[in-house]
Coordinates of C-alpha atoms in Angstrom, one line a residue:
M1 CA -8.2 61.9 54.3
I2 CA -6.9 62.2 50.7
R3 CA -8.8 65.6 50.5
N4 CA -7.1 66.9 53.7
L5 CA -3.7 65.7 52.3
R6 CA -4.2 67.6 49.1
R7 CA -5.3 70.7 51.0
A8 CA -2.0 70.5 53.0
V9 CA 0.0 70.2 49.8
R10 CA -1.7 73.2 48.3
R11 CA -1.0 75.3 51.4
A12 CA 2.6 74.3 51.2
Y13 CA 2.8 75.1 47.5
R14 CA 1.1 78.5 47.9
R15 CA 3.6 81.3 47.4
T16 CA 4.2 83.4 50.5
V17 CA 5.1 87.1 50.5
D18 CA 7.6 88.3 53.1
L19 CA 6.3 91.8 54.0
S20 CA 9.6 92.5 55.8
H21 CA 11.3 92.6 52.4
P22 CA 11.8 96.2 51.4
A23 CA 10.7 95.5 47.9
R24 CA 7.3 94.5 49.1
S25 CA 6.8 96.7 52.1
P26 CA 3.8 99.1 52.1
L27 CA 5.2 102.5 50.9
G28 CA 2.2 104.5 51.6
S29 CA 1.4 104.9 47.9
A30 CA 0.3 102.7 45.0
V31 CA 4.0 102.1 44.1
V32 CA 5.0 98.7 45.6
N33 CA 8.3 98.3 43.9
C34 CA 10.7 100.1 41.5
V35 CA 13.8 98.2 40.4
V36 CA 16.4 98.6 37.7
Y37 CA 17.7 95.5 35.9
R38 CA 20.9 95.4 33.8
D39 CA 22.1 92.3 32.0
G40 CA 19.5 90.3 34.1
V41 CA 20.9 91.5 37.4
R42 CA 19.1 93.6 39.9
Q43 CA 20.9 96.9 40.5
P44 CA 21.5 97.8 44.1
G45 CA 19.5 100.5 45.8
D46 CA 15.9 101.7 45.6
C47 CA 15.1 105.0 43.9
P48 CA 12.0 106.9 42.7
V49 CA 10.5 106.0 39.4
E50 CA 11.8 109.1 37.7
E51 CA 15.4 108.5 38.8
A52 CA 15.2 104.8 37.8
V53 CA 14.0 105.8 34.3
R54 CA 16.8 108.4 33.9
R55 CA 19.4 105.8 35.0
V56 CA 18.2 103.3 32.4
R57 CA 17.9 105.7 29.5
R58 CA 21.2 107.4 30.3
A59 CA 23.0 104.0 30.2
K60 CA 20.9 102.9 27.2
E61 CA 20.8 99.4 28.5
G62 CA 18.6 97.4 31.0
F63 CA 15.1 98.2 32.0
V64 CA 13.0 99.3 35.0
W65 CA 10.2 97.3 36.5
V66 CA 7.6 99.3 38.4
G67 CA 4.9 97.5 40.4
L68 CA 1.7 99.2 41.5
H69 CA -1.3 98.0 43.5
E70 CA -4.7 99.6 42.8
P71 CA -3.5 103.1 41.9
S72 CA -5.8 106.0 41.6
A73 CA -6.0 108.1 38.5
E74 CA -4.0 110.8 40.1
E75 CA -1.3 108.4 41.3
F76 CA -1.0 106.8 37.9
A77 CA -1.1 110.0 35.9
G78 CA 2.6 110.8 36.5
I79 CA 3.8 107.3 35.6
A80 CA 1.6 107.2 32.5
E81 CA 3.2 110.5 31.3
L82 CA 6.7 109.4 32.2
F83 CA 6.4 106.2 30.1
G84 CA 4.2 107.7 27.4
L85 CA 1.4 105.2 28.0
H86 CA -1.8 105.4 25.8
P87 CA -4.7 107.1 27.5
L88 CA -7.1 104.3 26.7
A89 CA -4.8 101.7 28.3
V90 CA -4.3 104.0 31.3
E91 CA -8.0 104.3 31.8
D92 CA -8.4 100.5 31.6
A93 CA -5.5 100.0 34.1
V94 CA -7.0 102.3 36.7
R95 CA -10.7 101.3 36.4
A96 CA -10.0 97.5 36.3
H97 CA -12.8 95.0 35.6
Q98 CA -11.4 94.5 32.1
R99 CA -11.6 91.5 29.8
P100 CA -8.3 89.6 29.3
Q101 CA -6.6 91.1 26.3
V102 CA -3.3 92.0 24.6
Q103 CA -3.3 95.4 22.8
P104 CA -0.3 96.9 21.0
Y105 CA 0.1 100.7 21.2
D106 CA 3.0 101.7 19.0
D107 CA 6.0 100.2 20.7
V108 CA 4.2 99.5 24.0
L109 CA 2.3 96.2 24.6
F110 CA -0.6 96.4 27.0
A111 CA -1.8 93.1 28.5
V112 CA -4.6 92.3 30.9
F113 CA -4.7 89.0 32.8
K114 CA -7.3 87.7 35.3
T115 CA -5.7 86.3 38.4
V116 CA -7.6 83.5 40.2
G117 CA -7.0 82.1 43.7
Y118 CA -8.6 79.1 45.4
V119 CA -10.5 79.8 48.7
E120 CA -9.8 77.0 51.2
H121 CA -12.9 75.6 53.0
E122 CA -13.5 72.6 55.2
E123 CA -16.8 71.7 53.5
L124 CA -18.5 73.0 50.4
T125 CA -21.9 74.6 51.2
A126 CA -24.6 76.4 49.2
T127 CA -22.8 79.7 50.1
S128 CA -19.2 78.7 49.9
E129 CA -16.8 80.9 48.0
V130 CA -14.5 78.7 46.0
V131 CA -12.5 81.1 43.8
E132 CA -11.6 84.7 44.1
T133 CA -10.5 86.8 41.2
G134 CA -8.3 89.8 40.6
E135 CA -6.7 91.6 37.7
L136 CA -3.2 92.2 36.5
M137 CA -2.3 94.8 33.9
I138 CA 1.2 94.9 32.3
F139 CA 2.6 97.7 30.2
T140 CA 5.7 96.4 28.4
G141 CA 8.0 98.8 26.6
P142 CA 11.5 98.8 25.2
D143 CA 13.1 99.7 28.5
F144 CA 10.3 99.3 31.1
V145 CA 7.7 97.0 32.6
V146 CA 4.8 98.5 34.6
T147 CA 2.5 96.1 36.4
V148 CA -0.7 97.2 38.0
R149 CA -2.4 94.7 40.3
H150 CA -6.0 94.8 41.5
G151 CA -7.3 92.4 44.1
K152 CA -6.1 90.9 47.4
H153 CA -4.0 88.1 45.8
G154 CA -1.7 87.6 42.8
S155 CA 1.4 89.2 44.3
L156 CA 4.3 89.2 42.0
G157 CA 7.0 89.3 44.7
P158 CA 7.8 85.6 44.6
L159 CA 7.8 85.7 40.8
R160 CA 10.3 88.6 40.9
E161 CA 12.6 86.6 43.2
A162 CA 12.4 83.6 41.0
L163 CA 13.3 85.6 38.0
E164 CA 16.2 87.2 39.8
E165 CA 17.6 83.7 40.4
T166 CA 17.7 83.2 36.6
P167 CA 19.5 86.3 35.2
D168 CA 20.0 84.7 31.8
Q169 CA 16.2 84.7 31.3
L170 CA 15.8 88.1 32.8
A171 CA 18.5 89.5 30.5
K172 CA 16.2 88.9 27.6
G173 CA 14.4 92.1 28.6
P174 CA 10.8 93.1 29.2
A175 CA 9.4 90.4 27.0
A176 CA 10.8 87.8 29.3
V177 CA 9.0 89.4 32.2
L178 CA 5.8 89.4 30.3
H179 CA 6.2 85.7 29.6
A180 CA 7.0 85.0 33.2
I181 CA 3.9 86.8 34.4
A182 CA 1.7 85.0 31.9
D183 CA 3.2 81.7 32.9
H184 CA 2.7 82.6 36.6
V185 CA -0.9 83.4 36.1
V186 CA -1.7 80.2 34.1
D187 CA 0.2 78.1 36.7
D188 CA -2.1 79.5 39.3
Y189 CA -5.0 78.4 37.1
L190 CA -3.7 74.9 37.1
V191 CA -3.5 74.9 40.9
V192 CA -7.1 76.2 41.2
I193 CA -8.5 73.6 38.7
D194 CA -6.7 70.8 40.6
A195 CA -8.2 72.0 43.9
M196 CA -11.7 72.3 42.3
Q197 CA -11.3 68.6 41.3
D198 CA -11.6 67.7 45.0
D199 CA -14.8 69.8 45.3
V200 CA -16.3 68.1 42.2
D201 CA -15.3 64.6 43.6
A202 CA -16.8 65.5 47.0
V203 CA -20.1 66.6 45.5
E204 CA -20.3 63.5 43.2
T205 CA -19.6 61.2 46.2
A206 CA -22.2 62.9 48.3
V207 CA -24.9 62.7 45.6
F208 CA -24.5 59.0 45.0
S209 CA -24.0 58.1 48.7
D210 CA -26.7 56.5 50.8
T211 CA -26.9 59.6 52.9
A212 CA -27.6 62.0 50.0
G213 CA -29.8 64.9 51.0
R214 CA -32.1 67.2 49.0
G215 CA -29.9 70.1 50.0
D216 CA -27.1 68.9 47.7
A217 CA -28.7 70.9 44.8
G218 CA -27.6 74.1 46.4
R219 CA -24.0 72.9 46.7
I220 CA -23.9 71.8 43.1
Y221 CA -25.4 75.1 41.9
Q222 CA -22.9 77.1 44.0
L223 CA -20.0 75.1 42.6
K224 CA -21.3 75.7 39.0
R225 CA -21.4 79.4 39.7
E226 CA -17.9 79.5 41.0
L227 CA -16.8 77.4 38.0
L228 CA -18.5 79.9 35.7
E229 CA -16.6 82.8 37.4
F230 CA -13.4 80.8 36.8
K231 CA -14.3 80.2 33.2
R232 CA -14.9 83.9 32.6
A233 CA -11.4 84.6 33.8
V234 CA -9.7 81.9 31.8
T235 CA -11.5 81.4 28.4
P236 CA -11.0 85.0 27.1
L237 CA -7.3 84.6 27.5
N238 CA -7.0 82.1 24.7
R239 CA -6.9 84.6 21.8
P240 CA -4.4 87.0 23.5
L241 CA -1.9 84.2 24.2
Q242 CA -2.3 82.8 20.7
A243 CA -1.6 86.3 19.4
L244 CA 1.6 86.5 21.5
A245 CA 2.6 83.0 20.4
T246 CA 2.0 83.3 16.7
G247 CA 1.3 86.9 15.6
P248 CA 3.6 89.8 15.1
M249 CA 3.7 91.8 18.3
P250 CA 6.0 94.6 19.5
L251 CA 8.9 93.4 21.6
I252 CA 8.0 89.7 21.1
G253 CA 10.7 88.2 18.9
P254 CA 10.8 84.7 17.4
D255 CA 13.0 83.5 20.2
T256 CA 10.3 84.4 22.8
Q257 CA 7.2 83.1 21.0
P258 CA 7.9 79.4 21.7
Y259 CA 7.6 80.2 25.5
F260 CA 4.2 81.8 24.9
R261 CA 3.2 78.7 23.0
D262 CA 4.0 76.6 26.0
V263 CA 1.9 78.9 28.2
S264 CA -1.0 78.6 25.6
D265 CA -0.8 74.8 25.8
H266 CA -1.1 75.0 29.6
L267 CA -4.1 77.3 29.2
A268 CA -5.7 74.9 26.8
R269 CA -5.5 72.1 29.4
V270 CA -7.2 74.4 32.0
N271 CA -10.0 75.1 29.5
E272 CA -10.5 71.4 28.8
Q273 CA -10.8 70.6 32.5
I274 CA -13.2 73.5 33.0
G275 CA -15.4 72.1 30.2
S276 CA -15.3 68.6 31.6
F277 CA -16.1 69.8 35.1
D278 CA -19.0 71.8 33.7
A279 CA -20.4 68.8 31.9
L280 CA -19.9 66.5 34.9
L281 CA -21.6 68.9 37.2
D282 CA -24.6 69.1 34.8
S283 CA -24.8 65.3 34.9
I284 CA -24.5 65.2 38.7
L285 CA -27.2 67.8 39.0
Q286 CA -29.5 65.9 36.7
A287 CA -28.8 62.7 38.6
H288 CA -29.5 64.5 41.9
L289 CA -32.8 65.8 40.5
A290 CA -33.7 62.3 39.3
Q291 CA -32.9 60.9 42.8
V292 CA -35.1 63.6 44.4
T293 CA -38.0 62.7 42.0
V294 CA -37.6 59.0 42.8
A295 CA -37.6 59.8 46.5
Q296 CA -40.7 61.9 46.1
N297 CA -42.4 59.1 44.2
E298 CA -41.5 56.6 46.9
D299 CA -42.9 59.0 49.5
M300 CA -46.1 59.3 47.6
R301 CA -46.5 55.6 47.2
K302 CA -46.1 55.1 51.0
I303 CA -48.6 57.8 51.7
T304 CA -51.0 56.2 49.2
A305 CA -50.5 52.8 50.7
W306 CA -51.2 53.9 54.2
A307 CA -54.2 55.9 53.0
A308 CA -55.6 52.7 51.4
I309 CA -55.1 50.8 54.6
V310 CA -56.8 53.4 56.7
A311 CA -59.7 53.6 54.2
V312 CA -60.9 50.1 55.2
P313 CA -61.7 50.8 58.9
T314 CA -62.9 54.2 57.9
M315 CA -65.4 52.7 55.5
V316 CA -66.6 50.1 58.0
C317 CA -66.9 52.6 60.8
G318 CA -68.7 55.0 58.5
I319 CA -71.3 52.4 57.4
Y320 CA -72.1 51.3 61.0
G321 CA -72.1 54.9 62.2
M322 CA -75.1 55.9 60.1
N323 CA -77.6 54.9 62.9
F324 CA -80.2 53.2 60.8
D325 CA -82.6 51.0 62.8
H326 CA -82.6 48.1 60.3
M327 CA -78.9 47.2 59.7
P328 CA -77.6 43.6 59.5
E329 CA -76.1 42.3 62.7
L330 CA -76.8 45.6 64.5
H331 CA -78.1 44.0 67.7
W332 CA -75.9 40.9 67.5
K333 CA -73.9 40.1 70.7
Y334 CA -70.6 39.6 68.9
G335 CA -71.1 42.2 66.0
Y336 CA -68.7 44.7 67.5
F337 CA -65.9 42.1 67.8
L338 CA -66.6 40.8 64.3
A339 CA -66.3 44.3 62.9
L340 CA -63.0 44.8 64.6
A341 CA -61.8 41.4 63.3
V342 CA -62.8 42.2 59.7
M343 CA -61.0 45.6 59.9
A344 CA -57.9 44.0 61.3
V345 CA -57.8 41.2 58.8
A346 CA -58.5 43.5 55.8
C347 CA -55.8 46.0 57.0
F348 CA -53.3 43.2 57.5
A349 CA -54.0 41.8 54.0
I350 CA -53.7 45.1 52.3
H351 CA -50.5 46.0 54.2
R352 CA -49.0 42.6 53.3
G353 CA -49.9 43.2 49.6
F354 CA -48.2 46.6 49.6
R355 CA -45.1 45.2 51.3
R356 CA -44.8 42.4 48.7
N357 CA -45.1 45.0 45.9
G358 CA -42.4 47.3 47.4
W359 CA -44.8 50.1 48.3
L360 CA -44.0 49.9 52.0

């Protein structure tokens, strides 16, 4: 019941994207949105990227935020030329599958974040997908922010709306957008790690319950695989965030660095929980394997006990089935019944002895 309640809370928390909003409607190209901000306020009207850049640079204030989703090299080439983006960073943004990083290129800061989403499931199985990952690349310049998203989740629409409700923060420029995106990504990590807590608890409860099955090893291994995928997305982000929080970086001033330190602290919490989950799953797996070994030993003891019980009548029947002429009591009237009684008493005595010793 508690697990179902947590699942309902997560679904309520999950950010939704209103596709009817013109800023997030499919435009038939990789460009999802292009907005001009001045003094933290969104300027009315939508315009092509070239026109938005001309407006900003003509006024010498504000910045333009361009959002793209999985652009091809041809679609991104014009934008890269317009903003003067470094070819190496452009190649990384188009090809995706990059390690989380922050790289300065002159006065442009290129950042790569891994986005992670939790996949809801009624019950964890040996083939359940627990986390799904994507990528988010951010080019931050003096008067522009270009975001490139790869994957089915990690939409920045709700984040953009939240920023537009706090114009004082948005007025700080592209660096504030970079911080908001980093904070958004790490907050999603926290949601995923809290959701995975339920899966770890469920596996732990199942392993130590009276109805534990030998198929639990597949569930534990699958959860460890998904946790490893999550770890690959989170752990490499430590150094880039620390660099943004402490080191000299273009566009990141002393007034912005404390915000990145806060994000870095949240990321440290996620890493600690991933490490604790990994260690706990190792212990659960070892405990499960020990339980399987004990169960197998118990099965072998039962099989051995029954084999010993069956050995007595087998031995008696084998001896009196050798058909020798001169055998004791062979022609006695009550020999057959005596043999059955001896076998029954011996089997009963052996069975009772095994029961008293816990073998049966």
